[in-house]
Coordinates of C-alpha atoms in Angstrom, one line a residue:
X174 CA 0.0 0.0 0.0
X175 CA 1.6 3.3 -1.0
X176 CA 2.4 5.8 1.8
X177 CA 0.3 8.9 2.1
X178 CA 3.3 11.1 1.1
X179 CA 3.0 9.7 -2.5
X180 CA -0.2 11.6 -2.9
X181 CA 1.0 14.9 -1.5
X182 CA 2.1 16.5 -4.7
X183 CA -0.8 15.2 -6.8
X184 CA -3.2 16.5 -4.1
X185 CA -1.6 20.0 -4.3
X186 CA -1.9 20.0 -8.1
X187 CA -5.5 18.9 -8.1
X188 CA -6.6 21.2 -5.3
X189 CA -5.1 24.2 -7.1
X190 CA -6.7 23.3 -10.4
X191 CA -10.2 22.9 -8.8
X192 CA -9.8 26.2 -6.9
X193 CA -9.0 28.2 -10.0
X194 CA -11.0 26.2 -12.5
X195 CA -13.7 28.8 -13.0
X196 CA -11.1 31.5 -13.6
X197 CA -10.6 30.2 -17.1
X198 CA -13.8 31.9 -18.2
X199 CA -12.6 35.3 -16.9
X200 CA -11.8 38.2 -19.2
X201 CA -8.8 40.5 -19.2
X202 CA -9.2 43.0 -16.3
X203 CA -7.5 46.2 -15.0
X204 CA -3.8 46.5 -16.0
X205 CA -4.1 43.5 -18.4
X206 CA -4.8 46.1 -21.0
X207 CA -1.3 47.6 -20.6
X208 CA 0.6 44.4 -19.8
X209 CA -1.0 42.3 -22.6
X210 CA -3.9 43.6 -24.7
X211 CA -2.4 46.9 -25.9
X212 CA 1.3 46.1 -25.4
X213 CA 2.9 46.1 -28.9
X214 CA 6.3 45.0 -27.5
X215 CA 5.1 41.6 -26.2
X216 CA 2.9 41.0 -29.2
X217 CA 5.7 41.1 -31.7
X218 CA 8.5 38.7 -31.0
X219 CA 10.9 40.8 -33.0
X220 CA 10.5 43.5 -30.3
X221 CA 11.1 41.1 -27.3
X222 CA 14.7 42.3 -26.8
X223 CA 13.2 45.7 -25.9
X224 CA 11.8 44.2 -22.6
X225 CA 15.3 44.2 -21.2
X226 CA 15.8 48.0 -21.9
X227 CA 12.3 49.5 -21.3
X228 CA 9.8 49.7 -18.6
X229 CA 7.3 46.9 -18.9
X230 CA 4.4 48.9 -20.2
X231 CA 6.4 51.0 -22.7
X232 CA 4.8 48.9 -25.4
X233 CA 1.4 50.3 -24.3
X234 CA 3.0 53.8 -24.6
X235 CA 2.8 54.4 -20.9
X236 CA 5.3 55.1 -18.2
X237 CA 6.1 53.1 -15.1
X238 CA 9.2 52.1 -13.1
X239 CA 8.4 48.4 -13.3
X240 CA 11.2 46.4 -14.8
X241 CA 10.2 42.7 -15.0
X242 CA 11.5 41.5 -18.4
X243 CA 10.9 37.8 -17.6
X244 CA 7.2 38.4 -16.9
X245 CA 6.9 40.4 -20.1
X246 CA 8.5 37.5 -22.1
X247 CA 6.0 35.0 -20.6
X248 CA 3.1 37.4 -21.7
X249 CA 4.8 37.4 -25.1
X250 CA 4.8 33.6 -25.3
X251 CA 1.1 33.6 -24.2
X252 CA 0.2 36.1 -26.9
X253 CA 2.0 34.0 -29.6
X254 CA 0.1 30.9 -28.5
X255 CA -3.3 32.3 -27.5
X256 CA -3.5 35.8 -29.0
X257 CA -6.3 37.7 -27.1
X258 CA -7.9 34.5 -25.7
X259 CA -7.6 34.9 -21.9
X260 CA -7.9 31.2 -21.1
X261 CA -4.3 30.4 -22.1
X262 CA -3.0 33.4 -20.2
X263 CA -4.8 32.2 -17.1
X264 CA -3.3 28.7 -17.5
X265 CA 0.2 30.2 -17.3
X266 CA -0.6 31.9 -14.0
X267 CA -2.0 28.7 -12.5
X268 CA 1.0 26.7 -13.7
X269 CA 3.5 29.1 -12.0
X270 CA 1.4 28.9 -8.8
X271 CA 1.4 25.1 -8.8
X272 CA 5.2 25.2 -9.4
X273 CA 5.6 27.6 -6.5
X274 CA 3.4 25.4 -4.2
X275 CA 5.3 22.2 -5.1
X276 CA 8.7 23.8 -4.6
X277 CA 7.6 25.2 -1.2
X278 CA 6.6 21.7 -0.2
X279 CA 9.9 20.2 -1.3
X280 CA 11.8 23.0 0.4
X281 CA 10.0 22.7 3.7
X282 CA 10.1 18.9 3.9
X283 CA 13.9 19.0 3.8
X284 CA 13.8 20.6 7.3
X285 CA 10.3 19.9 8.8
X286 CA 8.0 16.9 8.7
X287 CA 6.4 15.9 5.4
X288 CA 2.9 16.2 6.9
X289 CA 3.4 19.8 8.1
X290 CA 5.2 20.7 4.9
X291 CA 2.3 19.3 2.8
X292 CA -0.4 21.1 4.8
X293 CA 1.5 24.4 4.6
X294 CA 2.0 24.0 0.8
X295 CA -1.7 23.0 0.4
X296 CA -3.1 25.9 2.3
X297 CA -0.7 28.2 0.4
X298 CA -2.0 26.8 -2.9
X299 CA -5.7 27.3 -2.3
X300 CA -5.9 30.4 0.0
X301 CA -8.2 33.0 -1.6
X302 CA -5.9 36.0 -0.8
X303 CA -3.7 34.8 -3.7
X304 CA -6.5 35.3 -6.4
X305 CA -5.0 38.8 -6.8
X306 CA -1.9 37.3 -8.4
X307 CA -3.3 34.1 -9.9
X308 CA -6.8 35.0 -11.2
X309 CA -5.4 38.4 -12.2
X310 CA -3.3 37.8 -15.3
X311 CA -1.0 40.9 -14.7
X312 CA -0.3 39.6 -11.2
X313 CA 1.9 36.9 -12.6
X314 CA 5.2 38.5 -11.3
X315 CA 4.4 37.2 -7.8
X316 CA 4.1 33.5 -8.5
X317 CA 7.0 33.7 -11.0
X318 CA 9.4 35.4 -8.5
X319 CA 8.3 33.2 -5.7
X320 CA 8.9 30.1 -7.7
X321 CA 12.4 31.1 -8.6
X322 CA 13.2 32.3 -5.1
X323 CA 12.0 29.0 -3.6
X324 CA 14.0 27.1 -6.2
X325 CA 17.1 29.2 -5.4
X326 CA 16.6 28.3 -1.7
X327 CA 16.1 24.6 -2.5
X328 CA 19.2 24.4 -4.8
X329 CA 21.5 26.4 -2.6
X330 CA 23.0 23.4 -0.8
X331 CA 23.0 21.3 -3.9
X332 CA 24.3 23.4 -6.8
X333 CA 25.3 27.0 -6.1
X334 CA 25.5 27.9 -9.8
X335 CA 21.9 26.8 -10.5
X336 CA 20.8 28.6 -7.3
X337 CA 22.4 31.8 -8.6
X338 CA 20.7 31.4 -12.0
X339 CA 17.4 30.9 -10.3
X340 CA 18.0 34.1 -8.2
X341 CA 18.7 36.1 -11.4
X342 CA 15.5 34.7 -12.9
X343 CA 13.7 35.8 -9.8
X344 CA 14.8 39.4 -9.8
X345 CA 14.0 39.6 -13.5
X346 CA 10.5 38.5 -12.6
X347 CA 10.0 41.1 -9.9
X348 CA 12.2 43.6 -8.1
X349 CA 11.3 42.5 -4.6
X350 CA 13.1 39.2 -5.2
X351 CA 16.3 40.9 -4.0
X352 CA 15.3 39.5 -0.6
X353 CA 16.2 35.9 -1.7
X354 CA 19.7 35.8 -0.2
X355 CA 18.3 36.6 3.2
X356 CA 15.7 33.7 2.8
X357 CA 18.5 31.4 1.7
X358 CA 20.5 32.3 4.8
X359 CA 17.5 31.7 7.0
X360 CA 16.8 28.3 5.4
X361 CA 20.4 27.2 5.5
X362 CA 20.7 28.1 9.2
X363 CA 17.7 26.0 10.1
X364 CA 19.0 23.2 7.9
X365 CA 22.2 23.2 9.9
X366 CA 20.2 23.2 13.2
X367 CA 18.6 20.0 12.1
X368 CA 22.0 18.5 11.2
X369 CA 23.6 19.8 14.4
X370 CA 26.5 21.5 12.5
X371 CA 25.8 25.2 13.4
X372 CA 29.2 26.4 14.5
X373 CA 31.1 25.0 11.5
X374 CA 28.6 26.0 8.8
X375 CA 27.5 29.6 9.6
X376 CA 30.7 31.0 8.2
X377 CA 30.4 28.6 5.2
X378 CA 26.9 30.0 4.6
X379 CA 28.1 33.6 4.7
X380 CA 30.9 32.8 2.2
X381 CA 28.6 30.8 -0.1
X382 CA 26.0 33.6 -0.1
X383 CA 28.6 36.2 -1.5
X384 CA 27.8 35.5 -5.2
X385 CA 24.1 36.4 -4.5
X386 CA 25.2 39.6 -2.8
X387 CA 27.3 40.5 -5.8
X388 CA 24.5 39.8 -8.2
X389 CA 22.1 41.9 -6.0
X390 CA 24.5 44.8 -6.0
X391 CA 25.0 44.7 -9.8
X392 CA 21.2 44.6 -10.3
X393 CA 20.7 47.4 -7.8
X394 CA 23.2 49.7 -9.6
X395 CA 21.7 49.0 -13.0
X396 CA 18.1 49.7 -11.7
X397 CA 19.3 53.0 -10.1
X398 CA 21.0 54.1 -13.3
X399 CA 20.4 52.8 -16.9
X400 CA 17.3 50.8 -15.9
X401 CA 15.7 53.5 -13.8
X402 CA 12.4 54.5 -15.5
X403 CA 11.1 56.8 -12.7
X404 CA 11.2 59.7 -15.1
X405 CA 8.4 58.1 -17.2
X406 CA 6.0 58.1 -14.2
X407 CA 3.7 61.2 -14.1
X408 CA 4.3 63.5 -11.2
X409 CA 0.6 63.3 -10.3
X410 CA 0.7 59.5 -9.8
X411 CA 1.6 57.8 -6.5
X412 CA 5.3 58.3 -5.7
X413 CA 7.6 56.5 -3.2
X414 CA 7.3 57.7 0.4
X415 CA 10.7 59.3 0.6
X416 CA 9.3 62.4 2.2
X417 CA 8.0 60.4 5.2
X418 CA 10.5 59.8 8.1
X419 CA 11.7 56.3 8.5
X420 CA 10.2 55.7 11.9
X421 CA 6.7 56.7 10.6
X422 CA 7.1 54.3 7.7
X423 CA 8.0 51.5 10.1
X424 CA 5.0 52.4 12.3
X425 CA 2.7 52.3 9.3
X426 CA 4.0 48.9 8.5
X427 CA 3.2 47.7 12.0
X428 CA -0.3 49.2 11.4
X429 CA -0.8 46.9 8.4
X430 CA -0.1 43.7 10.3
X431 CA -3.5 43.3 11.9
X432 CA -5.0 43.7 8.4
X433 CA -2.7 41.1 6.9
X434 CA -3.3 38.5 9.6
X435 CA -7.0 39.2 9.7
X436 CA -7.5 38.4 6.0
X437 CA -5.2 35.3 6.2
X438 CA -7.3 34.0 9.1
X439 CA -10.7 35.1 7.8
X440 CA -10.5 35.7 4.0
X441 CA -13.7 37.7 3.4
X442 CA -14.0 41.2 2.0
X443 CA -10.9 40.8 -0.2
X444 CA -10.3 43.5 -2.7
X445 CA -7.5 45.1 -4.7
X446 CA -7.9 48.8 -3.6
X447 CA -7.0 48.4 0.0
X448 CA -5.9 51.7 1.7
X449 CA -4.5 52.6 5.0
X450 CA -3.4 56.0 6.4
X451 CA 0.1 56.9 7.4
X452 CA 0.8 56.3 11.1
X453 CA 1.6 59.3 13.3
X454 CA 2.3 57.7 16.7
X455 CA 3.1 54.4 18.2
X456 CA 0.1 54.9 20.5
X457 CA -2.4 54.7 17.7
X458 CA -4.5 51.6 18.4
X459 CA -3.7 49.8 15.2
X460 CA 0.0 50.7 15.4
X461 CA 0.2 49.5 19.0
X462 CA -1.7 46.3 18.2
X463 CA 0.7 45.7 15.3
X464 CA 3.7 46.2 17.5
X465 CA 2.2 43.8 20.0
X466 CA 1.7 41.2 17.3
X467 CA 5.3 41.7 16.1
X468 CA 6.9 41.4 19.6
X469 CA 4.6 38.5 20.8
X470 CA 5.3 36.4 17.7
X471 CA 9.1 36.6 18.1
X472 CA 8.9 36.1 21.9
X473 CA 6.8 33.0 21.5
X474 CA 8.9 31.7 18.7
X475 CA 12.1 32.1 20.6
X476 CA 10.7 30.4 23.7
X477 CA 9.3 27.5 21.7
X478 CA 12.5 27.1 19.7
X479 CA 14.0 25.0 22.5
X480 CA 11.8 22.1 21.4
X481 CA 10.6 23.0 17.9
X482 CA 12.1 25.2 15.2
X483 CA 9.1 25.5 12.9
X484 CA 7.5 28.5 14.8
X485 CA 10.7 30.6 14.7
X486 CA 11.3 29.7 11.1
X487 CA 7.7 30.7 10.2
X488 CA 7.9 34.1 11.9
X489 CA 11.3 34.9 10.5
X490 CA 10.3 33.8 7.0
X491 CA 7.1 35.9 7.1
X492 CA 8.9 39.1 8.2
X493 CA 11.9 38.7 6.0
X494 CA 9.7 38.1 2.9
X495 CA 7.6 41.1 3.9
X496 CA 10.6 43.4 4.2
X497 CA 10.5 44.7 0.6
X498 CA 6.9 45.9 1.3
X499 CA 7.5 47.4 4.7
X500 CA 8.4 50.9 3.2
X501 CA 11.7 50.8 5.2
X502 CA 13.0 51.2 1.6
X503 CA 10.3 53.6 0.3
X504 CA 7.9 52.3 -2.3
X505 CA 4.7 53.9 -3.8
X506 CA 2.0 52.1 -1.7
X507 CA 1.4 51.2 1.9
X508 CA -0.7 48.0 1.7
X509 CA -1.7 45.4 -0.9
X510 CA -3.1 41.9 -0.5
X511 CA -0.8 40.4 -3.1
X512 CA 2.3 41.3 -1.1
X513 CA 1.3 38.4 1.2
X514 CA 2.1 35.8 -1.5
X515 CA 5.6 34.7 -0.5
X516 CA 5.4 35.7 3.2
X517 CA 2.2 33.7 3.7
X518 CA 4.3 30.4 3.4
X519 CA 5.5 31.2 6.9
X520 CA 1.9 31.8 8.2
X521 CA 0.7 28.5 6.7
X522 CA 3.7 26.6 8.1
X523 CA 2.7 27.9 11.6
X524 CA -0.9 26.7 11.1
X525 CA 0.4 23.3 9.9
X526 CA 2.6 23.1 13.0
X527 CA -0.4 23.7 15.3
X528 CA -2.3 20.9 13.6
X529 CA 0.7 18.6 13.8
X530 CA 1.0 19.3 17.5
X531 CA -2.7 18.6 17.9
X532 CA -2.2 15.2 16.3
X533 CA 0.4 14.2 18.9
X534 CA -2.1 14.6 21.7
X535 CA -3.8 11.3 21.1
X536 CA -6.2 9.5 18.8
X537 CA -9.2 11.8 19.4
X538 CA -7.1 14.9 18.8
X539 CA -5.6 13.3 15.8
X540 CA -8.9 12.8 14.1
X541 CA -10.0 16.2 15.1
X542 CA -6.8 17.7 13.6
X543 CA -7.3 15.8 10.3
X544 CA -10.9 16.9 10.1
X545 CA -9.9 20.5 10.8
X546 CA -7.2 20.4 8.1
X547 CA -9.7 19.0 5.5
X548 CA -12.3 21.6 6.5
X549 CA -9.8 24.4 6.3
X550 CA -8.6 23.4 2.9
X551 CA -12.1 23.0 1.5
X552 CA -13.1 26.4 3.1
X553 CA -10.1 28.1 1.4
X554 CA -11.0 26.4 -1.9
X555 CA -14.6 27.5 -1.7
X556 CA -13.6 31.1 -0.9
X557 CA -11.1 31.1 -3.8
X558 CA -13.7 29.8 -6.2
X559 CA -16.2 32.5 -5.1
X560 CA -13.5 35.2 -5.3
X561 CA -12.7 34.2 -8.8
X562 CA -16.3 35.2 -9.8
X563 CA -15.5 38.9 -8.9
X564 CA -12.8 38.9 -11.5
X565 CA -15.2 37.6 -14.2
X566 CA -15.2 40.8 -16.4
X567 CA -14.2 44.4 -15.9
X568 CA -17.7 45.6 -14.8
X569 CA -18.1 42.9 -12.2
X570 CA -14.6 43.5 -10.9
X571 CA -14.8 47.3 -10.6
X572 CA -18.4 47.2 -9.2
X573 CA -17.4 44.7 -6.5
X574 CA -14.2 46.5 -5.7
X575 CA -15.5 50.1 -5.6
X576 CA -17.8 49.2 -2.7
X577 CA -14.7 49.0 -0.5
X578 CA -13.0 52.1 -1.9
X579 CA -15.8 54.5 -3.1
X580 CA -13.3 57.4 -3.2
X581 CA -10.8 55.7 -5.5
X582 CA -10.3 57.9 -8.6
X583 CA -8.7 55.1 -10.7
X584 CA -11.6 52.6 -9.9
X585 CA -14.2 55.2 -11.0
X586 CA -12.1 55.8 -14.2
X587 CA -11.8 52.2 -15.0
X588 CA -15.4 51.4 -14.3
X589 CA -16.3 54.2 -16.6
X590 CA -14.1 52.7 -19.3
X591 CA -15.9 49.4 -18.9
X592 CA -19.3 51.0 -19.2
X593 CA -18.1 52.9 -22.3
X594 CA -17.0 49.6 -23.9
X595 CA -20.5 48.3 -23.4
X596 CA -22.1 51.4 -24.9
X597 CA -23.4 52.7 -21.5
X598 CA -22.1 56.2 -22.3
X599 CA -24.2 58.2 -19.7
X600 CA -23.1 55.8 -16.9
X601 CA -19.5 56.2 -18.1
X602 CA -19.8 60.0 -18.0
X603 CA -21.1 59.9 -14.4
X604 CA -18.2 57.6 -13.4
X605 CA -15.6 59.8 -15.1
X606 CA -16.9 62.8 -13.2
X607 CA -16.8 60.9 -9.9
X608 CA -13.2 60.0 -10.7
X609 CA -12.3 63.7 -11.3
X610 CA -14.0 64.6 -8.0
X611 CA -12.2 61.9 -6.1
X612 CA -8.8 62.9 -7.4
X613 CA -8.0 64.9 -10.5
X614 CA -4.5 63.5 -11.2
X615 CA -5.0 61.0 -14.0
X616 CA -4.6 62.3 -17.6
X617 CA -6.4 59.2 -18.8
X618 CA -9.7 60.2 -17.1
X619 CA -10.0 63.4 -19.1
X620 CA -8.8 61.7 -22.3
X621 CA -11.4 58.9 -21.9
X622 CA -14.1 61.4 -21.1
X623 CA -13.2 63.4 -24.3
X624 CA -13.7 60.2 -26.3
X625 CA -17.3 60.0 -25.1
X626 CA -17.9 63.6 -26.0
X627 CA -16.5 62.9 -29.4
X628 CA -19.0 60.1 -29.9
X629 CA -21.7 62.6 -29.0
X630 CA -20.2 65.2 -31.5
X631 CA -19.6 67.6 -28.5
X632 CA -16.2 68.9 -29.8
X633 CA -16.1 71.8 -27.4
X634 CA -16.2 69.7 -24.3
X635 CA -13.9 67.1 -25.9
X636 CA -11.2 69.7 -26.5
X637 CA -11.7 71.1 -23.0
X638 CA -11.1 67.7 -21.5
X639 CA -8.1 67.0 -23.7
X640 CA -6.5 70.3 -22.7
X641 CA -7.0 69.4 -19.0
X642 CA -5.4 66.1 -19.7
X643 CA -2.3 67.8 -21.0
X644 CA -2.2 70.1 -18.0
X645 CA -2.0 67.0 -15.8
X646 CA 0.6 65.2 -17.9
X647 CA 1.9 66.9 -21.0
X648 CA 3.7 63.7 -22.1
X649 CA 0.5 61.6 -22.5
X650 CA 0.6 61.0 -26.2
X651 CA -2.9 59.7 -26.7
X652 CA -4.2 63.1 -25.8
X653 CA -1.9 64.9 -28.3
X654 CA -3.0 62.4 -31.0
X655 CA -6.7 63.1 -30.3
X656 CA -6.1 66.8 -30.3
X657 CA -4.1 66.7 -33.6
X658 CA -7.0 64.8 -35.3
X659 CA -9.7 67.2 -34.0
X660 CA -7.7 70.2 -35.1
X661 CA -7.0 68.8 -38.5
X662 CA -10.7 67.9 -39.1
X663 CA -11.7 71.4 -38.0
X664 CA -9.1 72.9 -40.4
X665 CA -7.1 74.4 -37.5
X666 CA -4.0 73.4 -39.3
X667 CA -1.4 75.3 -37.3
X668 CA -2.6 73.7 -34.1
X669 CA -2.7 70.3 -35.8
X670 CA 0.9 70.8 -37.0
X671 CA 2.0 71.8 -33.5
X672 CA 0.5 68.7 -31.9
X673 CA 1.8 66.3 -34.6
X674 CA 5.2 67.8 -34.3
X675 CA 5.3 67.3 -30.6
X676 CA 4.2 63.6 -31.0
X677 CA 6.9 62.9 -33.6
X678 CA 9.5 64.5 -31.5
X679 CA 8.7 62.0 -28.8
X680 CA 7.8 59.0 -31.0
X681 CA 9.3 59.5 -34.5
X682 CA 7.5 56.5 -36.0
X683 CA 4.0 57.5 -34.8
X684 CA 1.7 56.8 -37.7
X685 CA -1.1 59.2 -36.8
X686 CA 1.2 62.2 -36.5
X687 CA 3.1 61.2 -39.6
X688 CA -0.1 60.9 -41.6
X689 CA -1.4 64.3 -40.4
X690 CA 1.8 66.1 -41.4
X691 CA 1.8 64.3 -44.8
X692 CA -1.7 65.4 -45.5
X693 CA -0.8 69.0 -44.3
X694 CA 2.0 69.0 -46.8
X695 CA -0.3 67.8 -49.6

């Protein structure tokens, strides 16, 4: 009779597939337009070398400081295989998630029990908080980076060259993967604890980790210089929190902890537009509760370490993996659910350890623990399946999300775009105006609103919105194109020539501007 461990990996695969099965019918949503649908770079394999020298949505003629060439290449492969059929794109996300879950299991079982490792990997595979990076096609960078990080950790003691290669693939998938060397050191330390060779191997670990440090430094220098695309990001868009003192950024991170642990324990009310205010004092209730969680976890973990290392490993893994999102190094957001992807492995190992300890208490407790594990996995699968429905199409996604963030300018803008695509022009105008009232810092909102006015032949208001769009961001080329066409059709040739000239100065091969100038010459 085969041992239960034989079924662990197939169980992880099947549970993941069943959890995300209904996501195959979902459409492209949110930033999928920039990452895939309108991205000319990934759609033409001749342009794929550009992903190594441009920000990842340059192909959609937009600016960002995201540099994830490996993710862009996978979107390119998807597009070659599936074109604009989202089913294949979803399959690639699920594949990387499965690979990450299996690699997590294999990594953990080298140090902890197979049963605890399996439960941790299973819960990780099916928890609904991860729909933000699995069901959402553009969220692919998280499972990709996590898979390569976990692979680098797993290979470190076996083949240092392959481990380094995996680390490089990780940082080319997502910038936050620079934390991999710290996770490798953590894992190697606990491996040596198990083998009782601490004193002799800590110095060996530090020496062995040096190639990763060198790779990280080279990558960091490149990202701060030739691969720094921050100048392409509009000044009105969210910027890194450099202006906030370090201690307030750390207090704000503490403030997020109760939110993170709450949605891990009780995954309801999940949404993509989570917001939290900057902390002002350690005596704020949420900040103080976060500090209490932080201190208590480490205190308990250190005390328990004498007879079990799983808890200390879990706590250390969670907070090391969360470091890139702590704003200790300033980034342009304070809280996102998808940041839990890699850190959550530590949380799930802790839950698995609790269940394993319960099993040791006797036969009754053993059956209770097994039943609880099954119920927990099925509960997570059900919540994931239900959460997938909210990503079904743009309208259902934005309408479900906007309930949690009614003052979000970008959600109102994107919901208006979805309405406009369905011909609901009056609803779209209302949403665009709500977006402007919520925060008038997106040039796209005025550009999109102008397109509706053009459909209504209201050129006066269309031009007014386009001029406001340029006031917000003068480099937004779509606005200049639209103005050039309007001016040309209205025989305002000097204005049309001016707009076309500006466009060609920025984008010399622009077809619209080139055609306008050609017709003006004729």
